RNA sequence: UGAGGCGUAGCCAAGCGGUAAGGCAGCGGCCUUUGGAGCCGCCAUUCCCAGGUUCGAAUCCUGGCGCCUCAGCCA
């Protein structure tokens, strides 16, 4: 445990209204450790300023959420701020559609950049001036080598590169050429501005990296103002410095770029000295999390858009019914470190269920209906029974549900020949209808042709109203049901993992991850019977369909006549597990 | 045979010379008008391997091994 003054977590306790910070261990990750040390040494005047720097070339996914939670979370804990900065230095791939979705997703997760929304493109002029400064320092030059030649000159991992023949141009010539590059005097790709560092460096990033390229491409913000665009390695550290970022947190693949990051900061006299820290990106089992692949899934119609509920994008997860708190709790629970890791997706599902359990209204819905008639129940009688909305939260109150002679129950809740341990309905067996009565099955009606069970006849015990008797009778099984004449029809969409294997890259020679796509990741059920209250469902409100799963109204396919529900995540299924292991034994 | 990282349970992850936290998964049990939730218990004599230093090593030293990243005018 660190001393109290070393831990801002303790000097700035979270208020009551803050979501629970799910880190019972109280251990501090290596990034916060570094920040604590910097603070102790009095760096940055005791300030902590971070940034979340997405490139607007795709939708945000759960991996970005880890970074967002880290950057905004750290800012909050240390009483600092976190900027939202779009890293839009490559107009060929970027689009406003993406900046809009990114803003929506960050907000949805519950983070606030206030007025600090920035674009690297806002710094193009300043960045250009810095480049001239570098030229004047003799630290950058205009190079006429083609991309192919640059690659050849760069050398390899084990052999040093060789210097460009243009490396020794005079400062005046470089300045002149660079200005003319900006003025549009040279064709695309014909020249580049390069840093003059060390062609023999063991770190390839230091072998005279390109700073500016010529590209006549319309930028989504600066439009046609520029025909030269800065490279990430150059723009990023300087953008950080311009914003006064103290800790520039990024993923591991940029570790090799840190010497270059520091080089720019030390060559140019920036007023602030940002520090880059790298952590391991998130990987999830049964999931693919690279922009290249996600965009491929969308463009080749393997899924129905960026917000397909099977996608790991924040838009997809939101539509699927995930809550921001579940994602945030997940992100803080998995930790931050430097070892490449793959998180079991069961973790995500755990934190989802944990949150949904507290929030979801319990309702009854029958996915695969089986008609059930209570023979000894009066023909035209309808009762209004009380049902609690959420046993985890009595304040959620109760509602009335209609009950009568004809009901639907779930097909899989009846077995003519029950296996051992099955305590749902079977011939002669008494079970409880949730919130209603005890019933006993007396007769099965089958389709004479197919043998399929199409109707059940039962008797009920009038003394068990509400699902209780006073005689201490033990009724183990409880079934959900819906009144047949009152039930509404709904479409229900069941989702499972998009990929068949924990590691989508686990493929046969010559195949790629797409061969592991799960052909059954979406199952559409029609003719589902739901209780009437569900006709008031709104997207974004979580429901628990009792004994089954959490669901939410689909924001795209629902209509007033026919609601469509997405299965967010199943309930834990202990019986399913038992049955599975029984089957294994046989 | 270059450089930079990383190796602690099935999956994450603490640990910072004093005798292996916590979470997920799994497995038992209790409880239950959701086979849900909740509760209780179990789950690393050992930290990639081999030597060394030390009264004492996951932690320090030496030497191996394994994995990841880098040869875009992408980020």
Short mmCIF file of C-alpha atoms in Angstrom, two decimals, chain A residues 135 138-145 164-178 180-181 186 190-193 196:
data_model
loop_
_atom_site.label_atom_id
_atom_site.label_comp_id
_atom_site.label_asym_id
_atom_site.label_seq_id
_atom_site.Cartn_x
_atom_site.Cartn_y
_atom_site.Cartn_z
CA UNK A 135 14.56 22.48 -41.08
CA UNK A 138 19.22 21.28 -39.76
CA UNK A 139 17.12 18.45 -38.41
CA UNK A 140 14.81 17.88 -41.34
CA UNK A 141 15.18 17.76 -45.10
CA UNK A 142 13.11 17.42 -48.21
CA UNK A 143 13.70 14.06 -49.85
CA UNK A 144 12.97 13.15 -53.47
CA UNK A 145 13.24 9.41 -53.00
CA UNK A 164 19.40 9.53 -48.81
CA UNK A 165 21.30 11.44 -51.48
CA UNK A 166 19.06 14.41 -50.65
CA UNK A 167 20.02 14.38 -47.01
CA UNK A 168 22.67 17.07 -47.36
CA UNK A 169 20.59 19.74 -49.01
CA UNK A 170 21.15 23.19 -47.54
CA UNK A 171 18.78 24.66 -45.02
CA UNK A 172 17.79 27.33 -47.55
CA UNK A 173 17.04 24.76 -50.23
CA UNK A 174 15.03 22.62 -47.81
CA UNK A 175 13.04 25.60 -46.63
CA UNK A 176 12.36 26.64 -50.18
CA UNK A 177 11.37 23.15 -51.26
CA UNK A 178 9.16 22.58 -48.22
CA UNK A 180 6.77 24.88 -52.39
CA UNK A 181 5.51 21.49 -51.24
CA UNK A 186 4.95 19.15 -56.69
CA UNK A 190 7.05 13.10 -55.40
CA UNK A 191 8.72 14.55 -52.33
CA UNK A 192 8.55 14.16 -48.59
CA UNK A 193 9.88 15.95 -45.56
CA UNK A 196 17.47 13.85 -40.12
#
